[in-house]
CSV table of C-alpha atoms and ligand atoms in Angstrom, one decimal:
chain,number,residue,atom,x,y,z
A,834,MET,CA,-42.3,47.4,-69.0
A,835,PRO,CA,-42.9,43.3,-68.4
A,836,SER,CA,-40.2,42.5,-66.1
A,837,GLN,CA,-38.0,38.9,-66.3
A,838,GLN,CA,-38.9,35.7,-65.7
A,839,SER,CA,-37.9,34.6,-63.8
A,840,GLU,CA,-38.9,30.6,-63.3
A,841,PRO,CA,-36.3,29.1,-65.7
A,842,PRO,CA,-37.3,26.9,-68.7
A,843,ASP,CA,-37.2,23.8,-69.5
A,844,ASP,CA,-33.9,22.6,-68.6
A,845,ARG,CA,-33.4,21.9,-72.7
A,846,LEU,CA,-34.7,24.6,-73.7
A,847,ALA,CA,-32.7,26.5,-71.1
A,848,ARG,CA,-30.0,25.3,-72.8
A,849,LEU,CA,-31.0,26.2,-76.2
A,850,ARG,CA,-31.2,29.4,-75.2
A,851,GLY,CA,-27.4,30.2,-73.9
A,852,PRO,CA,-26.0,32.5,-71.5
A,853,GLN,CA,-28.3,35.8,-72.6
A,854,PRO,CA,-31.1,36.4,-70.3
A,855,PRO,CA,-35.1,34.8,-70.8
A,856,GLN,CA,-37.1,37.0,-72.7
A,857,PRO,CA,-40.4,36.7,-70.8
A,858,TYR,CA,-43.4,35.3,-72.5
A,859,THR,CA,-46.3,38.1,-72.1
A,860,ALA,CA,-49.7,38.1,-73.7
A,861,ARG,CA,-48.4,40.6,-76.5
A,862,LYS,CA,-46.3,36.8,-77.5
A,863,ILE,CA,-49.3,34.5,-76.4
A,864,THR,CA,-51.4,35.8,-79.2
A,865,ALA,CA,-49.4,35.6,-82.0
A,866,LEU,CA,-48.6,31.8,-80.9
A,867,THR,CA,-52.2,31.7,-81.4
A,868,ALA,CA,-52.8,33.4,-84.2
A,869,ASN,CA,-50.2,30.2,-86.0
A,870,PRO,CA,-50.8,27.1,-83.5
A,871,ALA,CA,-49.1,24.9,-86.3
A,872,CYS,CA,-45.2,26.8,-85.7
A,873,ALA,CA,-42.7,25.2,-84.3
A,874,ARG,CA,-39.8,27.4,-84.8
A,875,ARG,CA,-42.3,30.4,-82.8
A,876,ALA,CA,-43.1,27.9,-80.0
A,877,VAL,CA,-39.8,26.7,-78.7
A,878,LEU,CA,-38.5,30.8,-79.5
A,879,ASP,CA,-40.7,31.6,-77.0
A,880,ALA,CA,-41.1,28.9,-75.0
A,881,ALA,CA,-36.5,29.4,-74.8
A,882,GLY,CA,-36.8,33.0,-74.0
A,883,VAL,CA,-34.9,33.7,-77.5
A,884,ASP,CA,-34.7,37.6,-78.2
A,885,LYS,CA,-36.2,36.8,-81.8
A,886,ALA,CA,-36.0,40.0,-82.5
A,887,LEU,CA,-31.7,39.7,-82.6
A,888,LEU,CA,-31.8,36.2,-83.9
A,889,ALA,CA,-33.4,37.5,-86.9
A,890,GLN,CA,-31.1,39.7,-87.1
A,891,GLN,CA,-27.9,37.0,-86.4
A,892,VAL,CA,-29.1,35.4,-89.2
A,893,GLY,CA,-28.9,38.6,-91.7
A,894,TYR,CA,-32.9,39.4,-91.6
A,895,GLU,CA,-34.0,42.6,-89.7
A,896,PRO,CA,-36.6,42.0,-87.8
A,897,ARG,CA,-38.3,46.1,-88.7
A,898,PHE,CA,-41.3,44.8,-86.4
A,899,GLY,CA,-42.5,45.9,-83.3
A,900,GLN,CA,-43.4,49.7,-81.8
A,901,SER,CA,-41.6,53.1,-82.5
A,902,PRO,CA,-39.7,54.8,-79.5
A,903,PHE,CA,-41.7,57.2,-79.6
A,904,ALA,CA,-45.6,55.4,-79.3
A,905,LEU,CA,-43.6,53.3,-76.3
A,906,ALA,CA,-42.8,56.6,-75.4
A,907,ARG,CA,-46.1,57.7,-75.6
A,908,GLU,CA,-48.4,54.6,-74.4
A,909,GLN,CA,-45.1,54.9,-70.8
A,910,ALA,CA,-46.5,59.0,-70.3
A,911,PHE,CA,-50.9,58.2,-70.1
A,912,HIS,CA,-49.9,54.9,-68.2
A,913,GLY,CA,-48.4,57.5,-66.0
A,914,LEU,CA,-51.4,59.6,-66.0
A,915,VAL,CA,-53.7,56.6,-65.4
A,916,LYS,CA,-51.5,56.1,-61.9
A,917,TRP,CA,-51.1,59.2,-60.9
A,918,GLY,CA,-52.1,59.5,-57.8
A,919,GLY,CA,-52.8,56.4,-56.9
A,920,TYR,CA,-54.7,55.5,-60.2
A,921,ALA,CA,-57.3,58.8,-59.2
A,922,GLU,CA,-57.7,59.0,-63.3
A,923,LEU,CA,-59.2,55.3,-62.9
A,924,ILE,CA,-60.8,56.2,-60.4
A,925,ARG,CA,-62.9,58.6,-61.9
A,926,LEU,CA,-64.2,56.9,-64.4
A,927,LEU,CA,-65.1,54.2,-62.4
A,928,ARG,CA,-67.6,56.0,-60.8
A,929,GLU,CA,-68.6,59.4,-63.5
A,930,GLN,CA,-68.6,56.0,-66.4
A,931,LEU,CA,-69.7,53.1,-65.4
A,932,SER,CA,-71.2,54.5,-62.3
A,933,VAL,CA,-68.9,52.7,-59.2
A,934,PRO,CA,-69.5,54.2,-55.5
A,935,VAL,CA,-65.5,54.4,-55.2
A,936,ALA,CA,-65.3,57.7,-53.1
A,937,GLU,CA,-63.1,54.9,-50.6
A,938,ALA,CA,-61.5,53.5,-52.9
A,939,HIS,CA,-58.0,52.6,-52.6
A,940,VAL,CA,-54.5,51.0,-55.1
A,941,THR,CA,-52.4,47.6,-53.0
A,942,ASP,CA,-49.0,47.8,-55.9
A,943,LEU,CA,-48.0,44.1,-56.3
A,944,ASN,CA,-45.0,46.1,-58.9
A,945,GLU,CA,-42.7,44.5,-56.3
A,946,VAL,CA,-43.6,42.2,-52.9
A,947,GLY,CA,-42.1,43.8,-49.8
A,948,GLY,CA,-38.2,44.6,-52.8
A,949,ASN,CA,-38.2,41.4,-54.1
A,950,THR,CA,-40.0,41.7,-58.0
A,951,ALA,CA,-39.5,37.9,-58.5
A,952,LEU,CA,-42.4,36.9,-60.6
A,953,PRO,CA,-43.0,33.6,-58.6
A,954,VAL,CA,-43.2,35.4,-55.6
A,955,ARG,CA,-45.7,38.4,-56.8
A,956,GLU,CA,-47.5,35.8,-58.9
A,957,ARG,CA,-47.8,34.2,-55.7
A,958,GLU,CA,-48.4,37.4,-53.6
A,959,THR,CA,-51.3,38.6,-56.2
A,960,ARG,CA,-53.6,35.3,-55.4
A,961,ARG,CA,-53.6,35.8,-51.5
A,962,LEU,CA,-55.0,39.4,-52.7
A,963,ILE,CA,-57.7,38.1,-55.2
A,964,ALA,CA,-58.5,35.3,-52.3
A,965,HIS,CA,-59.0,37.9,-49.4
A,966,VAL,CA,-60.8,40.7,-52.1
A,967,ALA,CA,-63.0,37.8,-53.9
A,968,SER,CA,-64.5,36.5,-50.1
A,969,GLY,CA,-66.4,40.6,-49.0
A,970,GLN,CA,-63.1,41.8,-47.2
A,971,ASP,CA,-62.3,43.7,-49.1
A,972,VAL,CA,-64.8,45.2,-51.9
A,973,ARG,CA,-62.3,48.4,-53.4
A,974,LEU,CA,-58.6,47.1,-54.5
A,975,ILE,CA,-57.0,48.5,-57.7
A,976,LEU,CA,-55.0,45.5,-58.0
A,977,ASP,CA,-51.1,48.3,-59.7
A,978,ARG,CA,-48.9,45.5,-62.3
A,979,PRO,CA,-50.5,41.7,-60.1
A,980,VAL,CA,-48.3,39.1,-61.7
A,981,LEU,CA,-50.8,35.8,-63.1
A,982,ALA,CA,-50.4,32.7,-64.4
A,983,LEU,CA,-50.3,30.7,-67.5
A,984,GLU,CA,-49.9,27.3,-69.5
A,985,VAL,CA,-48.4,28.1,-72.4
A,986,ALA,CA,-47.3,25.0,-74.3
A,987,GLY,CA,-46.0,23.4,-71.4
A,988,GLN,CA,-44.0,26.2,-70.0
A,989,THR,CA,-45.6,28.5,-67.5
A,990,ALA,CA,-45.7,31.8,-67.9
A,991,TYR,CA,-45.9,34.2,-66.1
A,992,LEU,CA,-48.2,37.8,-67.3
A,993,GLU,CA,-48.3,41.3,-65.7
A,994,PRO,CA,-51.7,43.2,-66.9
A,995,ASP,CA,-52.2,47.3,-65.7
A,996,ALA,CA,-54.4,46.3,-62.6
A,997,LEU,CA,-57.3,44.4,-61.8
A,998,THR,CA,-60.1,46.3,-60.0
A,999,HIS,CA,-62.5,44.5,-58.0
A,1000,ARG,CA,-66.9,44.9,-58.2
A,1001,ILE,CA,-68.5,46.7,-61.2
A,1002,GLU,CA,-71.7,44.9,-61.0
A,1003,GLY,CA,-69.7,42.6,-57.7
A,1004,LYS,CA,-67.3,41.3,-60.4
A,1005,PHE,CA,-63.5,41.7,-61.0
A,1006,HIS,CA,-62.0,43.7,-63.7
A,1007,VAL,CA,-59.0,43.0,-66.1
A,1008,VAL,CA,-58.2,47.3,-66.4
A,1009,LEU,CA,-55.8,47.7,-69.6
A,1010,ILE,CA,-54.4,50.9,-70.4
A,1011,ARG,CA,-53.4,51.6,-74.2
A,1012,SER,CA,-52.7,55.7,-76.4
A,1013,PHE,CA,-54.3,55.4,-78.9
A,1014,ALA,CA,-57.2,57.4,-79.3
A,1015,ALA,CA,-60.5,56.8,-78.6
A,1016,ILE,CA,-62.4,60.4,-80.5
A,1017,ASP,CA,-66.0,60.8,-80.4
A,1018,GLY,CA,-66.2,56.7,-78.4
A,1019,GLN,CA,-65.0,55.0,-81.3
A,1020,ALA,CA,-61.0,53.4,-81.3
A,1021,ASN,CA,-58.9,52.2,-84.0
A,1022,PRO,CA,-60.8,49.4,-84.7
A,1023,THR,CA,-57.5,47.3,-85.3
A,1024,ALA,CA,-55.9,47.9,-81.5
A,1025,VAL,CA,-59.0,47.2,-80.1
A,1026,ALA,CA,-59.4,44.0,-81.6
A,1027,GLU,CA,-55.4,43.6,-81.1
A,1028,ALA,CA,-56.8,44.5,-77.4
A,1029,ALA,CA,-59.1,42.5,-76.9
A,1030,LYS,CA,-57.4,39.1,-77.0
A,1031,GLN,CA,-54.9,40.4,-74.7
A,1032,ALA,CA,-57.2,41.2,-72.2
A,1033,ALA,CA,-58.0,37.2,-72.9
A,1034,VAL,CA,-55.0,35.8,-72.5
A,1035,TYR,CA,-55.2,37.9,-68.9
A,1036,VAL,CA,-58.4,36.8,-68.5
A,1037,LEU,CA,-58.1,33.3,-68.6
A,1038,ALA,CA,-55.1,34.0,-66.6
A,1039,LEU,CA,-57.3,35.5,-63.9
A,1040,ARG,CA,-59.7,32.6,-64.2
A,1041,ARG,CA,-56.2,29.7,-63.1
A,1042,ALA,CA,-55.7,31.8,-60.2
A,1043,PHE,CA,-59.1,32.3,-59.5
A,1044,ASP,CA,-59.5,27.8,-60.2
A,1045,THR,CA,-56.2,27.4,-58.4
A,1046,ALA,CA,-57.9,28.6,-54.9
A,1047,GLY,CA,-60.8,27.5,-55.2
A,1048,LEU,CA,-62.9,30.8,-56.5
A,1049,PRO,CA,-65.8,30.9,-58.3
A,1050,ILE,CA,-65.5,31.5,-61.8
A,1051,GLU,CA,-68.1,33.3,-62.4
A,1052,GLN,CA,-67.2,36.3,-60.4
A,1053,ILE,CA,-64.6,36.9,-63.2
A,1054,SER,CA,-66.1,39.6,-65.6
A,1055,HIS,CA,-65.7,38.5,-69.9
A,1056,LYS,CA,-65.4,41.8,-70.1
A,1057,PHE,CA,-62.8,44.6,-69.5
A,1058,LEU,CA,-62.2,48.0,-68.6
A,1059,LEU,CA,-60.4,49.7,-72.0
A,1060,VAL,CA,-58.8,53.5,-71.0
A,1061,CYS,CA,-57.2,55.5,-73.7
A,1062,PRO,CA,-56.8,58.6,-74.8
A,1063,LYS,CA,-60.7,60.8,-75.2
A,1064,ASP,CA,-60.4,63.0,-78.8
A,1065,PHE,CA,-57.4,64.4,-79.8
A,1066,SER,CA,-56.8,65.6,-75.8
A,1067,ASN,CA,-54.7,63.1,-72.6
A,1068,ARG,CA,-57.7,62.9,-70.9
A,1069,PRO,CA,-58.6,59.2,-71.0
A,1070,TYR,CA,-61.6,57.5,-71.2
A,1071,GLY,CA,-62.8,54.3,-70.0
A,1072,ARG,CA,-65.1,51.6,-72.2
A,1073,LEU,CA,-66.3,48.6,-71.1
A,1074,ILE,CA,-65.5,45.4,-74.1
A,1075,ASP,CA,-67.4,42.4,-74.3
A,1076,LEU,CA,-64.8,39.3,-74.8
A,1077,ARG,CA,-66.9,36.4,-74.3
A,1078,GLN,CA,-65.8,34.9,-78.7
A,1079,GLU,CA,-61.9,36.4,-77.7
A,1080,LEU,CA,-62.2,33.6,-74.6
A,1081,ASP,CA,-63.4,30.9,-76.7
A,1082,ALA,CA,-61.0,31.3,-79.1
A,1083,LEU,CA,-58.1,32.1,-76.8
A,1084,GLN,CA,-58.8,28.7,-75.0
A,1085,PHE,CA,-59.7,26.4,-78.4
A,1086,GLN,CA,-55.7,27.7,-79.9
A,1087,LEU,CA,-54.3,27.3,-76.4
A,1088,SER,CA,-55.7,23.2,-76.4
A,1089,ARG,CA,-53.9,22.3,-80.0
A,1090,LEU,CA,-50.3,24.6,-79.2
A,1091,ARG,CA,-48.2,22.0,-79.0
A,1092,ARG,CA,-45.7,21.6,-75.6
A,1093,ALA,CA,-42.3,22.8,-76.7
A,1094,GLU,CA,-40.1,20.7,-74.8
A,1095,ASP,CA,-41.5,18.1,-77.4
A,1096,LEU,CA,-40.2,19.7,-79.5
A,1097,ALA,CA,-36.8,20.6,-79.2
A,1098,ALA,CA,-36.3,16.9,-77.3
A,1099,GLY,CA,-36.3,16.4,-81.5
A,1100,LEU,CA,-33.9,18.8,-82.2
A,1101,PRO,CA,-30.2,17.6,-83.1
A,1102,GLU,CA,-28.1,17.7,-79.8
A,1103,THR,CA,-25.8,21.0,-80.5
A,1104,ALA,CA,-28.2,22.6,-82.1
A,1105,THR,CA,-28.2,26.3,-80.0
A,1106,LEU,CA,-30.1,29.2,-80.4
A,1107,ASP,CA,-27.9,31.5,-78.7
A,1108,THR,CA,-27.6,34.4,-79.9
A,1109,THR,CA,-23.8,35.2,-80.1
A,1110,ARG,CA,-23.7,31.5,-81.2
A,1111,SER,CA,-22.8,31.6,-85.9
A,1112,THR,CA,-24.5,32.4,-88.6
A,1113,ASP,CA,-24.0,29.5,-90.0
A,1114,GLU,CA,-25.3,26.8,-86.9
A,1115,LEU,CA,-27.6,29.0,-86.0
A,1116,SER,CA,-28.9,28.9,-89.1
A,1117,SER,CA,-28.4,24.8,-89.8
A,1118,SER,CA,-30.8,24.7,-85.5
A,1119,ILE,CA,-33.5,27.7,-86.9
A,1120,GLU,CA,-33.8,25.7,-90.6
A,1121,ALA,CA,-34.0,21.7,-88.4
A,1122,LEU,CA,-37.0,23.2,-86.3
A,1123,ASP,CA,-41.0,22.7,-88.4
A,1124,ALA,CA,-42.4,26.1,-89.6
A,1125,SER,CA,-45.5,26.7,-91.0
A,1126,TYR,CA,-45.0,30.1,-92.5
A,1127,THR,CA,-48.2,32.9,-94.0
A,1128,PRO,CA,-47.8,36.1,-95.5
A,1129,SER,CA,-49.6,37.4,-92.1
A,1130,CYS,CA,-46.3,36.0,-89.9
A,1131,LEU,CA,-45.2,39.4,-90.7
A,1132,SER,CA,-47.8,41.5,-89.3
A,1133,PHE,CA,-46.4,40.1,-85.7
A,1134,CYS,CA,-43.4,37.8,-85.9
A,1135,GLU,CA,-39.9,39.3,-86.0
A,1136,MET,CA,-38.9,36.0,-87.9
A,1137,ALA,CA,-40.9,36.3,-90.4
A,1138,ARG,CA,-39.0,37.8,-93.3
A,1139,TYR,CA,-36.2,35.0,-92.4
A,1140,CYS,CA,-39.3,32.6,-93.0
A,1141,ARG,CA,-40.8,34.1,-95.6
A,1142,ASP,CA,-37.4,33.5,-97.7
A,1143,GLU,CA,-37.4,30.0,-96.0
A,1144,ALA,CA,-41.0,29.7,-97.9
A,1145,ASP,CA,-39.6,31.4,-101.2
A,1146,GLY,CA,-36.7,28.3,-101.0
A,1147,CYS,CA,-39.6,25.5,-101.6
A,1148,ALA,CA,-41.4,26.8,-103.0
A,1149,SER,CA,-44.2,26.3,-100.7
A,1150,PRO,CA,-48.0,27.1,-101.5
A,1151,ALA,CA,-48.4,28.8,-97.9
A,1152,ARG,CA,-46.3,31.5,-99.7
A,1153,LEU,CA,-49.2,32.8,-100.7
A,1154,GLY,CA,-51.7,32.1,-97.5
A,1155,ASN,CA,-54.0,29.9,-96.5
A,1156,GLY,CA,-56.6,29.8,-99.0
A,1157,VAL,CA,-53.8,28.5,-101.8
A,1158,ARG,CA,-52.3,26.2,-99.1
A,1159,ASN,CA,-56.0,25.0,-98.3
A,1160,ASP,CA,-56.7,24.7,-101.5
A,1161,LEU,CA,-53.8,22.1,-102.7
A,1162,PRO,CA,-53.6,19.2,-99.4
A,1163,GLY,CA,-51.3,16.9,-100.3
A,1164,ILE,CA,-49.0,19.3,-102.4
A,1165,ASP,CA,-45.8,20.8,-100.8
A,1166,SER,CA,-44.7,22.5,-103.4
A,1167,THR,CA,-46.4,25.0,-106.0
A,1168,ARG,CA,-43.0,24.1,-108.8
A,1169,THR,CA,-45.1,20.6,-108.0
A,1170,ALA,CA,-48.3,21.6,-108.4
A,1171,LEU,CA,-47.0,22.8,-112.2
A,1172,ASP,CA,-46.1,20.3,-113.1
A,1173,TYR,CA,-49.2,18.4,-112.7
A,1174,LEU,CA,-50.7,21.0,-114.9
A,1175,ASP,CA,-47.6,20.8,-117.4
A,1176,GLY,CA,-47.6,17.0,-117.3
A,1177,VAL,CA,-44.1,16.9,-116.6
A,1178,ALA,CA,-45.5,14.6,-113.6
A,1179,ALA,CA,-48.2,12.4,-112.1
A,1180,PRO,CA,-50.0,12.5,-109.0
A,1181,GLY,CA,-50.2,10.9,-106.3
A,1182,GLU,CA,-53.2,8.8,-104.5
A,1183,ALA,CA,-53.3,11.9,-102.4
A,1184,GLU,CA,-52.8,15.0,-105.1
A,1185,VAL,CA,-54.8,13.6,-108.1
A,1186,GLU,CA,-58.2,15.1,-106.0
A,1187,ALA,CA,-55.7,18.7,-106.0
A,1188,ALA,CA,-54.4,18.6,-108.9
A,1189,ASP,CA,-57.5,18.4,-111.0
A,1190,LEU,CA,-58.4,20.7,-109.4
A,1191,LEU,CA,-55.8,22.6,-110.6
A,1192,ARG,CA,-56.6,21.1,-114.1
A,1193,ALA,CA,-59.8,22.2,-114.0
A,1194,ALA,CA,-59.0,26.2,-113.1
A,1195,ALA,CA,-56.5,26.1,-115.6
A,1196,ARG,CA,-59.0,25.3,-118.1
A,1197,LEU,CA,-61.4,28.4,-116.7
A,1198,ARG,CA,-58.4,31.0,-117.1
A,1199,ARG,CA,-57.3,29.8,-120.5
A,1200,LEU,CA,-61.0,29.9,-121.8
A,1201,ARG,CA,-61.9,33.8,-120.5
A,1202,ARG,CA,-58.5,34.5,-121.9
A,1203,GLY,CA,-59.7,33.1,-124.9
A,1204,ALA,CA,-62.7,35.4,-124.3
A,1205,ALA,CA,-61.6,38.0,-123.3
B,1711,SF4,S1,-42.1,33.3,-88.7
B,1711,SF4,FE1,-41.3,32.0,-89.2
B,1711,SF4,S2,-41.3,31.8,-87.2
B,1711,SF4,FE2,-42.9,33.4,-86.5
B,1711,SF4,S3,-44.5,32.2,-86.6
B,1711,SF4,FE3,-44.3,32.7,-88.6
B,1711,SF4,S4,-43.1,30.7,-89.4
B,1711,SF4,FE4,-43.6,30.9,-87.3
C-alpha cells in the first residue's frame, strides 16, 4: 500500500485540503493526470492530496471507481507470493527467463530505514543504495519497495515501485507485480498498457534519481519486468516490456502540466476542499476550478460523474468527446452551435469557419435522409 505523503504540499494547497491527511501521489494518479493535462481541477485536487472519492461522495456522487476489494486482496496475495522467501520467485524468474546469474542475489528492504517510514528518508536511502550499486560495488541487489521522487505539476511526488533489480544485461530494471494472468504468455492488452504507463512513471523517476546522483542514465533500462500469474495457476511469470513510446509520451505530457500552486492561487480566499465542510461550500470551490471533461474521464477519475453533469448543464461540446470539441473550435456550447444552424444567432468572426462546417454537415445529413 502507498505510504502517507510526508512532506506537506505548498501551504495554500494544504489549507485547501484542511485537516485531513494528504493522499499520496501514485503512479496511477500521475498517468491519470497526464491523460487530461488540461484539467486544472484534477491537478489541484491531486497536488493538495484531496481524497477525490470522498469529495465526490460529499457533493452527492458515488465515484464507482477503483479496484474491487476482491481484486485488491488477490493482488496483495500475489505480491506476497512473489516476495516470499526474499523474492525467491523473482530470483527464479530472473534466472530462468532472463538468463541472469543471480544465484547469490540478495534483497534490501526499503519499507523503512532504521524504523523510519517517512518517504523523504526512504527516498534518500534509495538514492544512496542506487549510487552504491551503480558504482559496481554490488551487482546482485534487489531493492524492495524503493522510493523515487518526481516533479509533477510543481510538486514532489514520492513513488514506490514494487522493486528495482540490478543488472539484467548490465542495466537497472523496474519490476511491476500485477495479479492479472498471462495465458499462454499473453495478458490482457489493456491491463498491460496501463502497467506500462505506470512503469514509465517509475523509470522517469529513476532517471531523475540517477541525474541527481551524477550517474549515467544509460544504466537504466527502457524495458521493465512485468511479473504476473502464469496461466490459471499462481505461479509467477515474467516478461520484459519495452517502454520507449510510453516514456516519450509521458515526458511530453508532464511538461504540459501547469503548476498546481499557480492554479490554486487563482481561487477565492474562502475556497475549501476540506471534505468535512458543507456540500455548498465544496461545490462552489470545485466549480471555481476549471475542468476539462471528456467521456474518457469516466475510466480514470473519481470526479467524473460530477464533471459529466456539469458539462451537460453547460452543454459543453467536450461532453460528446474530443472529436466534437475539436470540430467546434471557439464554440463553447452545443446550444450555441444549434442556434447558428437554426439561424437564431450569427457566429462571430472566430466561429464562422466552424459554423460553415456545421451547416455543410447538416446539409449532407438532410441529403442522405432524402436519399434514404
Ligand atoms: S473528471 Fe473532472 S476533475 Fe477528473 S479529469 Fe475529468 S474533468 Fe478533470
